[in-house]
Amino acid sequence: MKAHLFSLLALAVTITACSSNQPVQIVKEPSTKTEYTPIRNPHSPQQALPTNVTAICVDGSYSTSPLNEACVGNGGAKQIISRYHSE
C-alpha cells in the first residue's frame, strides 16, 4: 500500500513539475559567418634542414641521432622527419 501511495505521489509531482506554464524560449540561430586569419606555418620546411636530420626537438633544435635517441636532452621530439629513399 505504501509503495502504491509513493508511486502516486511521484506521478503527481512529475505532472506538476512538467506543467509549469512557462513559455518555451526559442534559441536564435548562431551566425555562420567565419573569418579566417592566415597564420605563419610553425614547422620548418624540410628543404632547409640538413639531409641527416631525424627529428625536430621541442626546444627548436634538431637531432641527427637514431629515432630511439632523438632529442633525448632537448625536451623530446616534436616532429619526426622521415626520408625514405634508396641509394
Short mmCIF file of N, CA and C in Angstrom, two decimals:
data_model
loop_
_atom_site.label_atom_id
_atom_site.label_comp_id
_atom_site.label_asym_id
_atom_site.label_seq_id
_atom_site.Cartn_x
_atom_site.Cartn_y
_atom_site.Cartn_z
N MET A 1 0.82 -1.19 0.00
CA MET A 1 0.00 0.00 0.00
C MET A 1 0.87 1.26 0.00
N LYS A 2 1.96 1.23 0.82
CA LYS A 2 2.84 2.39 0.88
C LYS A 2 3.52 2.62 -0.47
N ALA A 3 3.89 1.54 -1.16
CA ALA A 3 4.54 1.67 -2.46
C ALA A 3 3.58 2.29 -3.46
N HIS A 4 2.30 1.92 -3.38
CA HIS A 4 1.29 2.47 -4.28
C HIS A 4 1.11 3.97 -4.04
N LEU A 5 1.05 4.38 -2.79
CA LEU A 5 0.90 5.80 -2.45
C LEU A 5 2.14 6.59 -2.88
N PHE A 6 3.30 5.99 -2.68
CA PHE A 6 4.54 6.66 -3.08
C PHE A 6 4.59 6.84 -4.60
N SER A 7 4.15 5.85 -5.35
CA SER A 7 4.12 5.95 -6.81
C SER A 7 3.16 7.04 -7.27
N LEU A 8 1.98 7.12 -6.64
CA LEU A 8 1.01 8.17 -6.99
C LEU A 8 1.57 9.56 -6.65
N LEU A 9 2.25 9.67 -5.53
CA LEU A 9 2.84 10.95 -5.14
C LEU A 9 3.93 11.35 -6.13
N ALA A 10 4.77 10.41 -6.55
CA ALA A 10 5.83 10.70 -7.52
C ALA A 10 5.23 11.11 -8.85
N LEU A 11 4.14 10.46 -9.27
CA LEU A 11 3.46 10.81 -10.51
C LEU A 11 2.87 12.22 -10.43
N ALA A 12 2.27 12.56 -9.31
CA ALA A 12 1.68 13.89 -9.13
C ALA A 12 2.76 14.97 -9.16
N VAL A 13 3.88 14.72 -8.53
CA VAL A 13 4.98 15.69 -8.52
C VAL A 13 5.53 15.87 -9.92
N THR A 14 5.67 14.81 -10.67
CA THR A 14 6.19 14.88 -12.04
C THR A 14 5.25 15.67 -12.93
N ILE A 15 3.96 15.40 -12.84
CA ILE A 15 2.98 16.12 -13.67
C ILE A 15 2.97 17.60 -13.30
N THR A 16 3.04 17.91 -12.03
CA THR A 16 3.05 19.31 -11.59
C THR A 16 4.31 20.02 -12.09
N ALA A 17 5.44 19.36 -12.03
CA ALA A 17 6.70 19.97 -12.47
C ALA A 17 6.71 20.19 -13.97
N CYS A 18 6.10 19.29 -14.73
CA CYS A 18 6.10 19.41 -16.19
C CYS A 18 5.08 20.42 -16.70
N SER A 19 4.11 20.77 -15.90
CA SER A 19 3.07 21.70 -16.36
C SER A 19 3.21 23.04 -15.65
N SER A 20 4.37 23.65 -15.72
CA SER A 20 4.61 24.91 -15.01
C SER A 20 4.13 26.12 -15.80
N ASN A 21 3.62 25.93 -17.03
CA ASN A 21 3.08 27.00 -17.87
C ASN A 21 4.09 28.09 -18.20
N GLN A 22 5.36 27.78 -18.17
CA GLN A 22 6.37 28.75 -18.59
C GLN A 22 6.51 28.66 -20.11
N PRO A 23 6.58 29.81 -20.79
CA PRO A 23 6.70 29.76 -22.25
C PRO A 23 8.06 29.19 -22.67
N VAL A 24 8.06 28.54 -23.80
CA VAL A 24 9.27 27.96 -24.34
C VAL A 24 10.04 29.06 -25.06
N GLN A 25 11.33 29.17 -24.77
CA GLN A 25 12.16 30.18 -25.42
C GLN A 25 12.80 29.57 -26.66
N ILE A 26 12.78 30.32 -27.74
CA ILE A 26 13.37 29.86 -28.99
C ILE A 26 14.80 30.37 -29.05
N VAL A 27 15.71 29.48 -29.31
CA VAL A 27 17.12 29.84 -29.40
C VAL A 27 17.38 30.41 -30.79
N LYS A 28 18.04 31.55 -30.83
CA LYS A 28 18.37 32.16 -32.12
C LYS A 28 19.47 31.36 -32.80
N GLU A 29 19.39 31.32 -34.12
CA GLU A 29 20.38 30.59 -34.90
C GLU A 29 21.72 31.32 -34.81
N PRO A 30 22.79 30.60 -34.52
CA PRO A 30 24.10 31.26 -34.44
C PRO A 30 24.56 31.73 -35.81
N SER A 31 25.38 32.73 -35.78
CA SER A 31 25.95 33.26 -37.02
C SER A 31 26.86 32.20 -37.64
N THR A 32 26.72 31.99 -38.94
CA THR A 32 27.55 31.00 -39.62
C THR A 32 28.73 31.65 -40.34
N LYS A 33 28.89 32.94 -40.17
CA LYS A 33 30.00 33.63 -40.82
C LYS A 33 31.29 33.31 -40.05
N THR A 34 32.27 32.85 -40.77
CA THR A 34 33.56 32.52 -40.18
C THR A 34 34.65 33.32 -40.88
N GLU A 35 35.48 33.95 -40.08
CA GLU A 35 36.59 34.71 -40.63
C GLU A 35 37.88 33.94 -40.36
N TYR A 36 38.66 33.77 -41.39
CA TYR A 36 39.92 33.05 -41.27
C TYR A 36 41.08 34.04 -41.35
N THR A 37 42.00 33.88 -40.43
CA THR A 37 43.19 34.71 -40.42
C THR A 37 44.38 33.83 -40.78
N PRO A 38 45.10 34.16 -41.84
CA PRO A 38 46.25 33.33 -42.19
C PRO A 38 47.32 33.41 -41.10
N ILE A 39 47.92 32.28 -40.79
CA ILE A 39 48.97 32.25 -39.79
C ILE A 39 50.25 31.73 -40.43
N ARG A 40 51.35 32.02 -39.78
CA ARG A 40 52.65 31.55 -40.25
C ARG A 40 52.77 30.07 -39.93
N ASN A 41 53.31 29.31 -40.87
CA ASN A 41 53.50 27.89 -40.67
C ASN A 41 54.56 27.67 -39.60
N PRO A 42 54.22 26.99 -38.48
CA PRO A 42 55.18 26.82 -37.40
C PRO A 42 56.25 25.77 -37.68
N HIS A 43 56.05 24.95 -38.70
CA HIS A 43 57.01 23.88 -39.00
C HIS A 43 58.08 24.39 -39.96
N SER A 44 59.29 23.97 -39.70
CA SER A 44 60.38 24.34 -40.59
C SER A 44 60.27 23.53 -41.87
N PRO A 45 60.51 24.13 -43.00
CA PRO A 45 60.47 23.35 -44.24
C PRO A 45 61.62 22.34 -44.25
N GLN A 46 61.37 21.15 -44.77
CA GLN A 46 62.39 20.11 -44.75
C GLN A 46 63.56 20.45 -45.67
N GLN A 47 63.36 21.31 -46.65
CA GLN A 47 64.45 21.66 -47.55
C GLN A 47 65.54 22.43 -46.81
N ALA A 48 65.21 23.17 -45.75
CA ALA A 48 66.18 23.98 -45.03
C ALA A 48 66.99 23.15 -44.04
N LEU A 49 66.59 21.91 -43.79
CA LEU A 49 67.29 21.07 -42.82
C LEU A 49 68.37 20.24 -43.51
N PRO A 50 69.44 19.91 -42.80
CA PRO A 50 70.45 19.02 -43.37
C PRO A 50 69.83 17.66 -43.71
N THR A 51 70.48 16.93 -44.58
CA THR A 51 69.91 15.66 -45.06
C THR A 51 69.89 14.56 -44.01
N ASN A 52 70.72 14.66 -42.97
CA ASN A 52 70.77 13.59 -41.98
C ASN A 52 69.94 13.86 -40.72
N VAL A 53 69.07 14.86 -40.74
CA VAL A 53 68.23 15.17 -39.58
C VAL A 53 67.15 14.10 -39.44
N THR A 54 66.97 13.60 -38.21
CA THR A 54 65.95 12.58 -37.96
C THR A 54 64.74 13.12 -37.20
N ALA A 55 64.90 14.24 -36.47
CA ALA A 55 63.78 14.78 -35.70
C ALA A 55 64.00 16.25 -35.39
N ILE A 56 62.91 16.99 -35.24
CA ILE A 56 62.95 18.37 -34.75
C ILE A 56 62.53 18.30 -33.29
N CYS A 57 63.34 18.88 -32.41
CA CYS A 57 63.09 18.79 -30.97
C CYS A 57 62.09 19.86 -30.52
N VAL A 58 61.54 19.66 -29.31
CA VAL A 58 60.56 20.59 -28.75
C VAL A 58 61.16 21.98 -28.56
N ASP A 59 62.44 22.07 -28.22
CA ASP A 59 63.07 23.37 -28.00
C ASP A 59 63.48 24.07 -29.29
N GLY A 60 63.21 23.47 -30.46
CA GLY A 60 63.51 24.11 -31.74
C GLY A 60 64.77 23.61 -32.40
N SER A 61 65.61 22.90 -31.68
CA SER A 61 66.83 22.36 -32.29
C SER A 61 66.47 21.10 -33.06
N TYR A 62 67.45 20.53 -33.76
CA TYR A 62 67.19 19.29 -34.49
C TYR A 62 68.21 18.24 -34.09
N SER A 63 67.85 16.99 -34.34
CA SER A 63 68.67 15.87 -33.93
C SER A 63 69.04 15.02 -35.14
N THR A 64 70.26 14.50 -35.10
CA THR A 64 70.70 13.57 -36.15
C THR A 64 70.89 12.17 -35.58
N SER A 65 70.47 11.96 -34.34
CA SER A 65 70.59 10.66 -33.68
C SER A 65 69.56 9.69 -34.25
N PRO A 66 69.77 8.39 -34.01
CA PRO A 66 68.72 7.43 -34.40
C PRO A 66 67.41 7.78 -33.69
N LEU A 67 66.29 7.36 -34.25
CA LEU A 67 64.99 7.78 -33.75
C LEU A 67 64.75 7.41 -32.29
N ASN A 68 65.32 6.31 -31.81
CA ASN A 68 65.09 5.95 -30.41
C ASN A 68 65.90 6.84 -29.45
N GLU A 69 66.85 7.61 -29.94
CA GLU A 69 67.64 8.51 -29.12
C GLU A 69 67.45 9.98 -29.50
N ALA A 70 66.57 10.28 -30.42
CA ALA A 70 66.42 11.65 -30.92
C ALA A 70 65.88 12.58 -29.84
N CYS A 71 66.50 13.73 -29.68
CA CYS A 71 66.07 14.81 -28.78
C CYS A 71 65.96 14.37 -27.32
N VAL A 72 66.82 13.47 -26.88
CA VAL A 72 66.74 12.97 -25.50
C VAL A 72 66.95 14.10 -24.50
N GLY A 73 67.92 14.97 -24.70
CA GLY A 73 68.18 16.04 -23.75
C GLY A 73 67.53 17.36 -24.11
N ASN A 74 66.68 17.39 -25.11
CA ASN A 74 66.10 18.64 -25.59
C ASN A 74 64.57 18.67 -25.46
N GLY A 75 64.00 17.95 -24.52
CA GLY A 75 62.57 18.00 -24.29
C GLY A 75 61.75 17.03 -25.11
N GLY A 76 62.38 16.17 -25.86
CA GLY A 76 61.65 15.20 -26.66
C GLY A 76 61.48 15.66 -28.10
N ALA A 77 61.01 14.75 -28.92
CA ALA A 77 60.85 15.04 -30.35
C ALA A 77 59.49 15.68 -30.60
N LYS A 78 59.50 16.81 -31.29
CA LYS A 78 58.27 17.49 -31.67
C LYS A 78 57.76 16.94 -33.00
N GLN A 79 58.68 16.67 -33.91
CA GLN A 79 58.32 16.15 -35.23
C GLN A 79 59.40 15.19 -35.69
N ILE A 80 58.98 14.02 -36.14
CA ILE A 80 59.90 13.03 -36.69
C ILE A 80 60.02 13.27 -38.19
N ILE A 81 61.25 13.32 -38.68
CA ILE A 81 61.49 13.53 -40.11
C ILE A 81 61.72 12.16 -40.74
N SER A 82 60.87 11.81 -41.66
CA SER A 82 61.01 10.53 -42.37
C SER A 82 61.45 10.82 -43.79
N ARG A 83 62.58 10.28 -44.15
CA ARG A 83 63.08 10.45 -45.52
C ARG A 83 63.38 9.06 -46.06
N TYR A 84 62.44 8.53 -46.80
CA TYR A 84 62.62 7.22 -47.39
C TYR A 84 63.20 7.40 -48.78
N HIS A 85 64.34 6.80 -49.00
CA HIS A 85 64.96 6.86 -50.32
C HIS A 85 65.87 5.65 -50.49
N SER A 86 66.11 5.30 -51.71
CA SER A 86 67.02 4.20 -51.98
C SER A 86 68.33 4.77 -52.49
N GLU A 87 69.39 4.06 -52.18
CA GLU A 87 70.70 4.55 -52.61
C GLU A 87 71.28 3.65 -53.66
#
